[in-house]
Short mmCIF file of C-alpha atoms in Angstrom, two decimals:
data_model
loop_
_atom_site.label_atom_id
_atom_site.label_comp_id
_atom_site.label_asym_id
_atom_site.label_seq_id
_atom_site.Cartn_x
_atom_site.Cartn_y
_atom_site.Cartn_z
CA MET C 186 10.14 0.79 -31.56
CA ALA C 187 8.30 -2.05 -29.97
CA VAL C 188 10.16 -2.11 -27.05
CA SER C 189 8.57 0.43 -24.24
CA PRO C 190 11.29 2.07 -23.25
CA VAL C 191 9.89 3.09 -20.02
CA GLN C 192 10.21 -1.02 -19.50
CA VAL C 193 14.02 -0.63 -18.94
CA GLY C 194 14.82 0.50 -15.07
CA LYS C 195 18.13 1.27 -16.26
CA GLU C 196 19.02 2.89 -19.80
CA ALA C 197 20.87 0.63 -22.12
CA THR C 198 22.81 2.09 -24.81
CA GLY C 199 21.03 1.95 -28.05
CA GLU C 200 19.33 4.79 -30.69
CA TRP C 201 15.63 3.50 -29.83
CA MET C 202 15.53 5.19 -26.56
CA PHE C 203 16.42 8.21 -27.68
CA SER C 204 13.74 9.09 -29.84
CA SER C 205 10.82 9.51 -27.56
CA SER C 206 12.98 11.10 -24.82
CA CYS C 207 14.98 13.48 -26.25
CA SER C 208 13.43 14.77 -29.61
CA HIS C 209 10.98 16.79 -27.49
CA LEU C 210 14.01 18.12 -25.34
CA CYS C 211 16.04 18.93 -28.75
CA VAL C 212 13.17 20.87 -30.10
CA CYS C 213 12.54 23.03 -26.86
CA LEU C 214 15.88 23.97 -25.93
CA GLY C 215 18.21 23.48 -28.98
CA LEU C 216 20.70 22.03 -26.16
CA PRO C 217 19.67 18.50 -25.13
CA GLU C 218 19.95 17.49 -21.78
CA GLN C 219 19.47 13.79 -20.82
CA THR C 220 18.80 12.28 -18.39
CA GLU C 221 19.95 8.73 -16.23
CA PRO C 222 19.08 6.71 -13.23
CA PRO C 223 20.85 7.26 -10.28
CA LEU C 224 23.61 4.54 -10.53
CA ASN C 225 24.54 4.59 -14.00
CA THR C 226 27.94 3.84 -14.88
CA PRO C 227 30.67 6.19 -16.42
CA GLU C 228 30.90 3.89 -19.26
CA ASN C 229 27.48 4.27 -20.18
CA ARG C 230 27.66 8.09 -19.76
CA GLU C 231 30.55 7.48 -22.55
CA TYR C 232 28.09 5.45 -25.18
CA LEU C 233 25.54 8.07 -24.54
CA ALA C 234 27.75 10.87 -25.19
CA GLU C 235 28.96 9.02 -28.67
CA ILE C 236 25.44 8.40 -29.66
CA MET C 237 24.55 11.87 -29.54
CA PHE C 238 27.54 13.69 -30.29
CA GLU C 239 28.12 11.53 -33.71
CA THR C 240 24.63 10.39 -34.74
CA PHE C 241 22.42 13.43 -33.47
CA ASN C 242 25.65 16.33 -34.34
CA VAL C 243 24.17 17.87 -30.85
CA PRO C 244 26.07 21.41 -30.22
CA GLY C 245 26.03 20.54 -26.42
CA LEU C 246 25.10 17.78 -23.73
CA TYR C 247 24.49 17.71 -19.94
CA ILE C 248 23.57 14.08 -18.80
CA ALA C 249 21.67 14.76 -15.71
CA VAL C 250 20.23 12.22 -12.69
CA GLN C 251 16.61 11.84 -13.03
CA ALA C 252 16.16 12.70 -8.89
CA VAL C 253 17.87 15.78 -9.07
CA LEU C 254 15.73 16.92 -12.17
CA ALA C 255 12.76 15.83 -9.81
CA LEU C 256 14.22 18.05 -6.75
CA ALA C 257 14.27 20.82 -9.14
CA ALA C 258 10.72 20.23 -10.57
CA SER C 259 9.44 20.40 -6.89
CA TRP C 260 10.56 23.82 -7.11
CA THR C 261 7.45 25.21 -8.35
CA SER C 262 5.32 24.44 -5.47
CA ARG C 263 7.33 26.68 -2.85
CA GLN C 264 9.00 30.45 -2.57
CA VAL C 265 12.43 31.09 -4.46
CA GLY C 266 13.89 31.65 -0.78
CA GLN C 267 13.35 27.53 -0.07
CA ARG C 268 15.38 26.02 -3.43
CA THR C 269 17.32 23.13 -1.99
CA LEU C 270 18.88 19.95 -3.76
CA THR C 271 18.55 17.83 -0.59
CA GLY C 272 15.69 15.65 -0.32
CA ILE C 273 14.16 12.17 -1.15
CA VAL C 274 12.29 11.48 -4.36
CA ILE C 275 9.83 8.85 -4.34
CA ASP C 276 9.76 8.43 -8.57
CA SER C 277 6.74 5.92 -8.99
CA GLY C 278 6.29 4.73 -12.38
CA ASP C 279 4.98 1.77 -14.71
CA GLY C 280 7.14 -0.88 -13.80
CA VAL C 281 9.28 -0.48 -10.44
CA THR C 282 9.06 2.40 -7.49
CA HIS C 283 12.28 3.97 -6.26
CA ALA C 284 13.08 5.77 -3.05
CA ILE C 285 16.61 8.02 -3.93
CA PRO C 286 18.04 10.16 -1.06
CA VAL C 287 19.70 13.26 -2.73
CA ALA C 288 21.78 15.68 -0.75
CA GLU C 289 23.02 18.73 -1.82
CA GLY C 290 22.81 17.33 -5.62
CA TYR C 291 24.68 14.45 -4.88
CA VAL C 292 22.51 11.30 -4.87
CA ILE C 293 23.55 8.78 -1.78
CA GLY C 294 23.64 5.37 -3.93
CA SER C 295 24.27 2.99 -1.28
CA CYS C 296 20.75 4.19 0.60
CA ILE C 297 18.20 3.78 -2.52
CA LYS C 298 15.74 1.43 -2.25
CA HIS C 299 13.44 -0.23 -4.84
CA ILE C 300 9.65 -1.20 -4.16
CA PRO C 301 8.35 -3.68 -6.56
CA ILE C 302 5.08 -1.95 -6.42
CA ALA C 303 4.03 0.02 -8.92
CA GLY C 304 1.22 1.26 -11.91
CA ARG C 305 1.32 -2.24 -13.67
CA ASP C 306 0.80 -3.87 -10.52
CA ILE C 307 -1.83 -1.72 -9.15
CA THR C 308 -3.77 -2.44 -12.75
CA PHE C 309 -3.32 -5.97 -12.74
CA PHE C 310 -4.63 -6.13 -9.31
CA ILE C 311 -7.74 -4.27 -10.12
CA GLN C 312 -7.88 -6.29 -13.02
CA GLN C 313 -8.26 -9.39 -10.86
CA LEU C 314 -10.75 -7.69 -8.85
CA LEU C 315 -12.70 -7.05 -11.64
CA ARG C 316 -12.45 -10.36 -13.43
CA ASP C 317 -14.65 -12.56 -11.05
CA ARG C 318 -17.36 -9.75 -10.31
CA GLU C 319 -17.90 -8.15 -13.62
CA ALA C 320 -19.58 -10.56 -16.68
CA GLY C 321 -19.61 -7.84 -18.99
CA ILE C 322 -15.92 -6.80 -19.92
CA PRO C 323 -14.70 -8.61 -22.87
CA PRO C 324 -11.53 -10.59 -22.06
CA GLU C 325 -9.07 -9.09 -24.15
CA GLN C 326 -9.91 -5.70 -22.84
CA SER C 327 -9.87 -6.29 -19.40
CA LEU C 328 -6.60 -4.89 -19.05
CA GLU C 329 -7.04 -1.83 -20.67
CA THR C 330 -10.49 -1.17 -18.87
CA ALA C 331 -8.52 -2.07 -15.75
CA LYS C 332 -6.22 0.89 -16.41
CA ALA C 333 -9.01 3.02 -17.41
CA ILE C 334 -10.82 2.97 -14.52
CA LYS C 335 -7.39 3.59 -12.13
CA GLU C 336 -6.65 6.65 -13.98
CA ARG C 337 -10.19 7.78 -13.55
CA TYR C 338 -11.53 6.55 -10.51
CA CYS C 339 -9.07 5.57 -7.96
CA TYR C 340 -7.96 7.79 -4.80
CA ILE C 341 -5.73 6.62 -1.94
CA CYS C 342 -8.08 6.26 1.68
CA PRO C 343 -7.19 7.00 4.87
CA ASP C 344 -8.48 3.57 6.60
CA ILE C 345 -9.65 0.95 4.23
CA VAL C 346 -12.38 -0.72 7.01
CA ARG C 347 -14.00 3.01 7.14
CA GLU C 348 -14.23 3.45 3.51
CA PHE C 349 -15.81 -0.16 3.39
CA ALA C 350 -18.32 1.08 6.20
CA LYS C 351 -18.98 4.17 3.94
CA TYR C 352 -19.53 2.34 0.55
CA ASP C 353 -22.07 0.22 2.61
CA SER C 354 -23.88 2.71 3.83
CA ASP C 355 -24.44 4.77 0.54
CA PRO C 356 -23.76 2.70 -2.43
CA GLY C 357 -25.19 4.88 -4.45
CA LYS C 358 -22.87 8.10 -3.94
CA TRP C 359 -19.85 6.05 -3.85
CA ILE C 360 -19.80 2.92 -6.60
CA LYS C 361 -19.53 4.90 -9.99
CA GLN C 362 -20.63 3.28 -13.52
CA PHE C 363 -17.82 2.93 -16.29
CA GLN C 364 -18.76 2.72 -19.52
CA GLY C 365 -16.04 1.16 -22.39
CA ILE C 366 -16.91 0.39 -26.12
CA ASN C 367 -16.09 -3.40 -26.81
CA ALA C 368 -13.53 -3.28 -29.94
CA VAL C 369 -14.66 -5.85 -32.33
CA THR C 370 -18.44 -5.51 -31.85
CA LYS C 371 -18.48 -1.74 -31.25
CA THR C 372 -21.29 -1.88 -28.71
CA PRO C 373 -20.75 -0.34 -25.44
CA PHE C 374 -20.89 -2.29 -22.29
CA HIS C 375 -21.37 -0.81 -18.51
CA ILE C 376 -19.47 -1.90 -15.14
CA ASP C 377 -19.92 -0.71 -11.58
CA VAL C 378 -16.88 0.36 -9.98
CA GLY C 379 -16.89 -0.14 -6.30
CA TYR C 380 -14.42 -1.24 -3.81
CA GLU C 381 -11.53 -1.11 -6.19
CA ARG C 382 -11.25 2.97 -6.44
CA PHE C 383 -9.71 2.85 -2.86
CA LEU C 384 -8.25 -1.07 -2.80
CA GLY C 385 -6.20 -0.28 -5.79
CA PRO C 386 -3.69 2.01 -4.78
CA GLU C 387 -3.94 0.75 -1.44
CA ILE C 388 -1.23 -1.94 -2.45
CA PHE C 389 1.63 0.47 -1.95
CA PHE C 390 0.69 0.54 1.96
CA HIS C 391 -0.17 -3.13 1.75
CA PRO C 392 1.87 -4.62 -0.76
CA GLU C 393 1.00 -8.44 0.68
CA PHE C 394 -2.79 -7.85 -1.11
CA SER C 395 -1.10 -8.68 -4.78
CA ASN C 396 2.44 -9.63 -4.18
CA PRO C 397 2.89 -12.38 -1.55
CA ASP C 398 6.81 -11.66 -1.43
CA PHE C 399 6.69 -8.33 -0.33
CA MET C 400 5.22 -7.24 2.53
CA GLN C 401 6.81 -3.82 3.66
CA SER C 402 4.24 -0.49 3.00
CA ILE C 403 6.10 2.45 1.32
CA SER C 404 6.05 4.25 4.28
CA ASP C 405 7.91 2.13 6.11
CA VAL C 406 10.32 1.68 3.17
CA ILE C 407 11.06 5.48 3.20
CA ASP C 408 11.24 5.32 6.91
CA GLU C 409 13.98 2.93 6.38
CA VAL C 410 16.04 4.63 3.57
CA ILE C 411 16.10 7.98 5.41
CA GLN C 412 17.68 6.37 8.52
CA SER C 413 20.20 4.63 6.64
CA CYS C 414 21.54 8.03 5.40
CA PRO C 415 23.79 9.94 7.02
CA ILE C 416 22.46 11.38 10.66
CA ASP C 417 23.14 15.02 9.47
CA VAL C 418 20.94 14.62 6.45
CA ARG C 419 17.93 13.00 8.29
CA ARG C 420 15.91 16.01 9.34
CA PRO C 421 16.45 17.91 5.76
CA LEU C 422 15.14 14.55 4.02
CA TYR C 423 12.17 14.30 6.20
CA LYS C 424 11.30 18.08 5.33
CA ASN C 425 11.72 17.54 1.56
CA ILE C 426 9.93 14.30 0.39
CA VAL C 427 9.65 14.90 -3.04
CA LEU C 428 7.10 12.87 -5.40
CA SER C 429 7.43 11.90 -9.02
CA GLY C 430 6.29 10.00 -11.52
CA GLY C 431 2.76 8.90 -12.67
CA SER C 432 1.83 6.82 -10.08
CA THR C 433 2.12 9.33 -7.36
CA MET C 434 -0.62 11.21 -9.38
CA PHE C 435 -3.57 9.50 -7.20
CA ARG C 436 -5.25 12.00 -4.97
CA ASP C 437 -4.22 12.33 -1.29
CA PHE C 438 -1.10 9.88 -2.01
CA GLY C 439 1.06 12.84 -0.51
CA ARG C 440 -1.11 13.48 2.42
CA ARG C 441 -1.71 9.56 3.37
CA LEU C 442 2.49 8.96 3.17
CA GLN C 443 3.08 12.20 5.31
CA ARG C 444 0.30 10.96 7.98
CA ASP C 445 2.24 7.75 8.05
CA LEU C 446 5.92 8.78 8.43
CA LYS C 447 4.81 11.55 10.94
CA ARG C 448 3.38 8.96 13.25
CA THR C 449 6.46 6.43 12.38
CA ALA C 450 8.74 9.55 12.89
CA ASP C 451 6.99 10.62 16.14
CA ALA C 452 6.72 7.25 17.84
CA ARG C 453 10.49 6.66 17.27
CA LEU C 454 11.28 10.22 19.24
CA ARG C 455 8.71 9.27 21.64
CA LEU C 456 10.52 5.83 22.23
CA SER C 457 13.83 7.44 22.59
CA GLU C 458 12.50 9.86 25.32
CA GLU C 459 10.81 6.73 27.60
CA LEU C 460 14.18 4.98 27.38
CA SER C 461 16.13 7.97 28.35
CA GLY C 462 13.80 8.54 31.16
CA GLY C 463 12.80 11.67 30.27
CA ARG C 464 16.57 13.09 30.13
CA ILE C 465 16.64 13.54 26.16
CA LYS C 466 13.73 15.72 24.76
CA PRO C 467 14.21 15.57 21.10
CA LYS C 468 12.66 18.19 18.98
CA PRO C 469 9.68 16.84 17.32
CA MET C 470 10.41 15.79 13.84
CA GLU C 471 8.72 17.88 10.73
CA VAL C 472 8.00 15.65 8.02
CA GLN C 473 6.64 17.38 4.58
CA VAL C 474 5.67 15.40 1.26
CA VAL C 475 5.53 18.02 -1.13
CA THR C 476 3.54 17.28 -4.23
CA HIS C 477 2.93 19.95 -7.52
CA HIS C 478 0.98 19.98 -10.73
CA MET C 479 4.00 18.78 -12.66
CA GLN C 480 4.50 15.75 -10.59
CA ARG C 481 3.42 12.87 -13.68
CA TYR C 482 6.21 14.44 -15.84
CA ALA C 483 8.58 15.90 -13.28
CA VAL C 484 12.11 14.77 -14.66
CA TRP C 485 11.40 16.43 -18.09
CA PHE C 486 9.83 19.70 -15.92
CA GLY C 487 12.85 19.65 -14.05
CA GLY C 488 15.48 19.11 -17.09
CA SER C 489 13.99 21.95 -19.00
CA MET C 490 13.78 24.48 -15.73
CA LEU C 491 17.07 23.83 -15.52
CA ALA C 492 18.21 23.88 -18.97
CA SER C 493 16.50 27.08 -19.73
CA THR C 494 18.59 28.74 -16.62
CA PRO C 495 21.95 31.07 -18.04
CA GLU C 496 23.89 29.19 -15.92
CA PHE C 497 23.41 25.72 -18.00
CA PHE C 498 25.71 26.95 -20.76
CA GLN C 499 28.42 27.10 -18.33
CA VAL C 500 28.04 22.93 -17.29
CA CYS C 501 27.35 21.47 -20.27
CA HIS C 502 29.84 19.67 -22.62
CA SER C 503 30.36 21.35 -25.92
CA LYS C 504 30.89 19.62 -29.30
CA LYS C 505 34.29 21.20 -29.59
CA ASP C 506 35.22 19.40 -26.33
CA TYR C 507 34.12 16.38 -27.50
CA ASP C 508 35.92 16.65 -30.64
CA GLU C 509 39.09 17.49 -29.16
CA ILE C 510 38.88 15.17 -25.90
CA GLY C 511 36.80 12.64 -26.69
CA PRO C 512 33.71 10.90 -25.18
CA SER C 513 35.61 10.51 -21.38
CA ILE C 514 34.46 14.81 -20.92
CA CYS C 515 31.12 13.40 -20.28
CA ARG C 516 31.85 10.87 -17.42
CA HIS C 517 31.18 13.76 -14.75
CA ASN C 518 28.36 16.22 -15.16
CA PRO C 519 28.94 19.16 -12.25
CA VAL C 520 25.76 19.62 -10.34
CA PHE C 521 24.23 23.00 -10.58
CA GLY C 522 21.06 24.88 -10.16
CA ILE C 523 21.13 26.31 -6.82
CA MET C 524 21.30 30.22 -7.33
CA SER C 525 22.02 32.57 -4.28
CA MET P 51 1.48 -4.66 7.54
CA PRO P 52 -0.95 -4.56 10.85
CA ALA P 53 -4.22 -6.11 9.75
CA TYR P 54 -7.17 -5.17 12.38
CA HIS P 55 -7.24 -6.10 15.82
CA SER P 56 -9.85 -6.58 18.20
CA SER P 57 -9.85 -3.64 20.82
CA LEU P 58 -12.44 -5.59 23.21
CA MET P 59 -9.61 -6.99 25.65
CA VAL P 60 -9.41 -6.01 29.09
CA PRO P 61 -7.29 -7.69 31.84
CA GLU P 62 -10.35 -9.69 33.65
CA THR P 63 -11.71 -11.13 30.75
CA ARG P 64 -12.25 -15.15 31.07
CA LEU P 65 -10.18 -17.25 29.21
CA VAL P 66 -11.52 -20.73 27.69
CA GLY P 67 -8.37 -22.27 26.01
CA ASN P 68 -6.24 -19.54 25.16
CA MET P 69 -9.55 -17.68 23.49
CA ALA P 70 -11.05 -14.62 25.20
CA LEU P 71 -14.72 -15.64 26.47
CA LEU P 72 -15.90 -12.22 25.54
CA PRO P 73 -19.48 -11.09 25.91
CA VAL P 74 -22.03 -11.23 22.88
CA LYS P 75 -25.45 -9.50 22.60
CA THR P 76 -27.45 -13.17 22.18
CA GLN P 77 -30.76 -14.75 22.51
CA PHE P 78 -28.59 -18.43 21.99
CA LYS P 79 -27.86 -20.06 25.69
CA GLY P 80 -24.29 -20.36 26.24
CA PRO P 81 -21.46 -19.74 28.59
CA ALA P 82 -21.34 -15.70 27.27
CA ARG P 83 -23.42 -13.25 29.06
CA GLY P 84 -24.97 -10.71 26.91
CA ASP P 85 -24.58 -7.87 29.41
CA GLY P 86 -25.27 -4.65 27.23
CA VAL P 87 -22.09 -3.86 24.96
CA ASP P 88 -22.48 -1.97 22.59
CA SER P 89 -20.41 -3.42 19.86
CA ASP P 90 -19.04 -6.98 20.55
CA ILE P 91 -16.45 -9.42 19.28
CA ILE P 92 -19.08 -10.64 16.42
CA ASP P 93 -19.83 -6.78 15.34
CA GLU P 94 -16.19 -6.32 15.08
CA ALA P 95 -15.45 -9.37 13.17
CA ILE P 96 -18.28 -8.45 10.48
CA TYR P 97 -16.78 -4.79 10.23
CA TYR P 98 -13.24 -5.97 9.50
CA PHE P 99 -14.02 -8.49 7.86
CA LYS P 100 -13.54 -7.25 4.06
CA ALA P 101 -10.72 -5.24 5.00
CA ASN P 102 -8.97 -8.80 7.28
CA VAL P 103 -9.81 -10.89 4.15
CA PHE P 104 -6.68 -9.10 1.93
CA PHE P 105 -3.98 -9.71 4.53
CA LYS P 106 -2.01 -12.82 3.91
CA ASN P 107 -0.27 -12.82 7.24
CA TYR P 108 -2.20 -11.83 10.79
CA GLU P 109 -0.14 -11.05 13.84
CA ILE P 110 -2.19 -12.14 17.01
CA LYS P 111 -1.95 -9.54 19.72
CA ASN P 112 -4.09 -11.10 22.39
CA GLU P 113 -6.20 -13.31 23.43
CA ALA P 114 -9.63 -11.75 21.89
CA ASP P 115 -7.84 -11.75 18.20
CA ARG P 116 -7.95 -15.64 18.55
CA THR P 117 -11.87 -15.11 18.90
CA LEU P 118 -12.11 -12.62 16.43
CA ILE P 119 -9.98 -15.06 13.78
CA TYR P 120 -12.63 -17.89 14.93
CA VAL P 121 -15.34 -15.46 14.04
CA THR P 122 -13.76 -14.18 10.97
CA LEU P 123 -13.33 -17.75 9.50
CA TYR P 124 -16.73 -18.91 10.40
CA ILE P 125 -17.83 -16.02 8.50
CA SER P 126 -16.31 -16.76 5.31
CA GLU P 127 -17.96 -20.25 5.62
CA CYS P 128 -21.61 -18.57 6.39
CA LEU P 129 -21.29 -16.67 3.30
CA LYS P 130 -20.22 -19.83 1.10
CA LYS P 131 -23.48 -21.27 1.98
CA LEU P 132 -25.26 -18.07 1.62
CA GLN P 133 -24.43 -17.60 -1.63
CA LYS P 134 -26.74 -20.60 -2.59
CA CYS P 135 -29.45 -19.09 -0.63
CA SER P 136 -32.05 -17.32 -2.50
CA SER P 137 -34.27 -15.85 -0.11
CA ARG P 138 -34.11 -14.78 3.68
CA SER P 139 -35.82 -17.56 5.08
CA GLN P 140 -33.82 -19.73 3.67
CA GLY P 141 -30.67 -18.28 4.60
CA GLU P 142 -31.89 -18.15 8.17
CA LYS P 143 -32.31 -21.84 8.00
CA GLU P 144 -29.06 -22.97 6.46
CA MET P 145 -27.34 -20.54 9.13
CA TYR P 146 -29.43 -22.19 12.00
CA THR P 147 -28.12 -25.43 10.66
CA LEU P 148 -24.43 -24.47 10.27
CA GLY P 149 -24.77 -23.09 13.93
CA ILE P 150 -25.30 -26.83 15.71
CA THR P 151 -23.01 -28.38 13.21
CA ASN P 152 -20.40 -30.23 15.38
CA PHE P 153 -17.21 -28.31 14.11
CA PRO P 154 -13.92 -29.71 15.39
CA ILE P 155 -12.89 -27.31 18.61
CA PRO P 156 -8.88 -26.53 19.13
CA GLY P 157 -6.94 -29.34 20.44
CA GLU P 158 -8.98 -31.72 17.93
CA PRO P 159 -7.39 -33.27 14.62
CA GLY P 160 -10.01 -31.28 12.36
CA PHE P 161 -9.38 -27.96 13.59
CA PRO P 162 -7.29 -25.75 11.00
CA LEU P 163 -5.48 -23.97 13.54
CA ASN P 164 -4.08 -25.96 16.14
CA ALA P 165 -0.75 -24.24 16.36
CA MET P 166 -2.18 -21.03 17.28
CA TYR P 167 -4.85 -22.17 19.85
CA ALA P 168 -4.39 -24.28 23.28
CA LYS P 169 -6.29 -27.51 23.93
CA PRO P 170 -8.94 -27.17 26.87
CA GLY P 171 -7.20 -28.49 29.98
CA ASN P 172 -10.09 -30.46 31.38
CA LYS P 173 -13.39 -31.79 30.93
CA GLN P 174 -15.56 -28.81 31.92
CA GLU P 175 -13.45 -26.51 30.14
CA ASP P 176 -14.00 -28.76 26.44
CA GLU P 177 -17.71 -28.02 27.10
CA THR P 178 -17.66 -24.76 28.05
CA MET P 179 -15.55 -23.95 24.66
CA ARG P 180 -17.73 -25.88 22.80
CA ALA P 181 -20.73 -24.10 24.57
CA TYR P 182 -19.38 -20.89 23.78
CA LEU P 183 -18.38 -21.55 20.26
CA GLN P 184 -21.71 -22.97 18.90
CA GLN P 185 -23.21 -19.60 20.59
CA LEU P 186 -20.87 -17.66 18.77
CA ARG P 187 -21.58 -19.57 15.00
CA GLN P 188 -25.56 -19.21 15.82
CA GLU P 189 -25.30 -15.32 16.53
CA THR P 190 -23.08 -14.93 13.53
CA GLY P 191 -25.40 -16.80 11.53
CA LEU P 192 -28.25 -14.42 12.17
CA ARG P 193 -26.24 -11.40 11.67
CA LEU P 194 -25.31 -12.17 8.64
CA CYS P 195 -28.64 -12.70 7.33
CA ASP P 196 -29.39 -9.08 8.40
CA ARG P 197 -26.44 -7.82 6.12
CA VAL P 198 -26.56 -9.95 3.42
CA PHE P 199 -30.12 -9.82 2.56
CA ASP P 200 -32.09 -6.55 1.34
CA PRO P 201 -35.06 -6.27 3.58
CA GLN P 202 -36.93 -4.93 0.32
CA THR P 203 -36.48 -7.49 -2.07
CA ASP P 204 -35.44 -10.40 0.26
CA LYS P 205 -33.13 -11.42 -1.99
CA PRO P 206 -29.23 -11.19 -1.12
CA SER P 207 -27.94 -7.31 -2.34
CA LYS P 208 -25.30 -6.66 -4.91
CA VAL P 209 -23.16 -5.17 -2.68
CA SER P 210 -23.14 -8.48 -0.70
CA LEU P 211 -22.39 -10.38 -3.42
CA ILE P 212 -19.70 -8.47 -3.95
CA LEU P 213 -18.47 -9.01 -0.34
CA MET P 214 -18.88 -12.97 -1.31
CA ILE P 215 -16.89 -12.61 -4.60
CA TYR P 216 -13.96 -11.68 -2.36
CA LEU P 217 -14.04 -15.09 -0.34
CA ASN P 218 -11.52 -16.00 -3.47
CA PHE P 219 -8.70 -14.04 -1.78
CA LEU P 220 -9.09 -15.91 1.53
CA SER P 221 -7.48 -17.93 -1.14
CA GLY P 222 -8.23 -21.22 1.16
CA VAL P 223 -9.32 -20.28 4.63
CA LYS P 224 -6.44 -22.85 6.26
CA GLY P 225 -3.70 -20.61 4.07
CA TYR P 226 -4.28 -17.82 6.79
CA LEU P 227 -0.61 -17.68 7.91
CA ILE P 228 -0.89 -16.62 12.03
CA LYS P 229 2.18 -15.10 13.52
CA TYR P 230 1.74 -15.78 17.37
CA MET P 231 3.61 -12.94 19.42
CA THR P 232 4.09 -12.60 23.05
CA GLN P 233 5.92 -10.06 25.28
CA SER P 234 8.76 -12.67 26.41
CA ALA P 235 11.76 -12.10 28.43
CA ALA P 236 13.62 -11.98 25.04
CA ALA P 237 11.40 -9.18 23.68
CA VAL P 238 12.64 -7.21 26.70
CA ALA P 239 15.97 -7.91 26.59
CA VAL P 240 16.02 -6.36 23.02
CA LYS P 241 14.48 -3.01 24.18
CA ILE P 242 17.56 -2.84 26.79
CA VAL P 243 20.14 -3.50 23.95
CA LYS P 244 18.13 -0.96 21.84
CA PHE P 245 18.18 1.87 24.40
CA SER P 246 22.47 1.92 24.30
CA ARG P 247 21.85 2.32 20.57
CA CYS P 248 18.96 4.50 20.55
CA GLN P 249 20.85 7.28 22.71
CA ARG P 250 22.82 7.67 19.81
CA LYS P 251 19.93 7.71 17.39
CA VAL P 252 18.48 10.53 18.75
CA PHE P 253 18.25 13.83 15.98
#
């Protein structure tokens, strides 16, 4: 199918989207588990159920929210005793980045924020930087070249001015060579990769580099999201910030986020202590960003993890129920996964 | 999102207009004294230049920032000229000519950022500002030649060429939108209101 499923933020009904996302689920699990974006309507779920049961004839179905699955996937990086379905999920793919707070397995829908910076913007920014400087890239391949450079050489730095100084003092160590092949003439071309290595992903933290309308850094957005959530859930949210999606795979992304958020939280606590004249002494905020090696496919991995538990069979909707009652059984999917 | 600001502001700095008259390590004559400072405003401007060109908004925190901005904008002018120079001696000559050119000062119609800079109050301040800015320009031009030209080959080094390309991101020097922030009575009042809300915000 020509349209890429990842371009659609919300799943639209249609059979084309399932071929890529559910076929491997069907094969691995026997019983498919489908995913949905957080603010999906119950009618959409009914359509989904209809298509799955009628067209694909699945024996059972469970529709899970992507953010909850990403949280489940993060359990691979911690001990069994600490499993929790409360946390904020930063899902960054190719099209858009979401910050989704989840409390006890239920998404706090009114506090979700979208950030218009994602993988595609980074690629475009790198393409612009390269276009002015390197003459060797064939024009029709410039976007793919930028993408390859982004995936291979980019990382997140703690401070851009210091990185500039590092690159200037020792160019041989930091500036890399990239070799590509011209698709038409099959001759190789070489380019230097310099400042783009850290400037590309930096647009997460300084969006104004590439987007004139959006100025807020991703750490500020996350902070805002947590502050807009109910007060009793804020500390657990700070403690469990989970990354998912391909664009969070940059080296040190988690560390930089953690550092920025810790600074903001500490500054706020210090301000409250100051303004109260020393009477209020708040407990220091524990900020933790969780990264793990399945981050790129975190949603899928979480789904397959949860679907392989015995509890799954109790919560998924069976074909028998569908035949008897109809698609409305799939409107509500109960949360499961925290085993005692 | 913050761009990089100057850290050289001290309360006893002389002000000319509303720019800080900071000391500069220079041989050129002018109001600024070069009294043994390790890193002066020109070093700062050059160090932060590469990062600052990407920012579309810049918040002026103090008067030293205004001096920093002036030097940054002048660096971009220099680089445009240096792009065409093929050797260090030619570069130095161009920089000297550019330095003594009569650029408009704050208050004059040709100055691009008149909204953020104050006009000099009297004739004497006018003279001081002109002399100081000329001194800054000449010293900046000289230091840039050191950075841009490779000492062995006497040609602009590739790394500095990369730097020049980033001038595109300045998107017209006059497009630099600058926000002026000040600790006014309004800001203090906001803090008081925030405190009463803050008591409920503490976790």
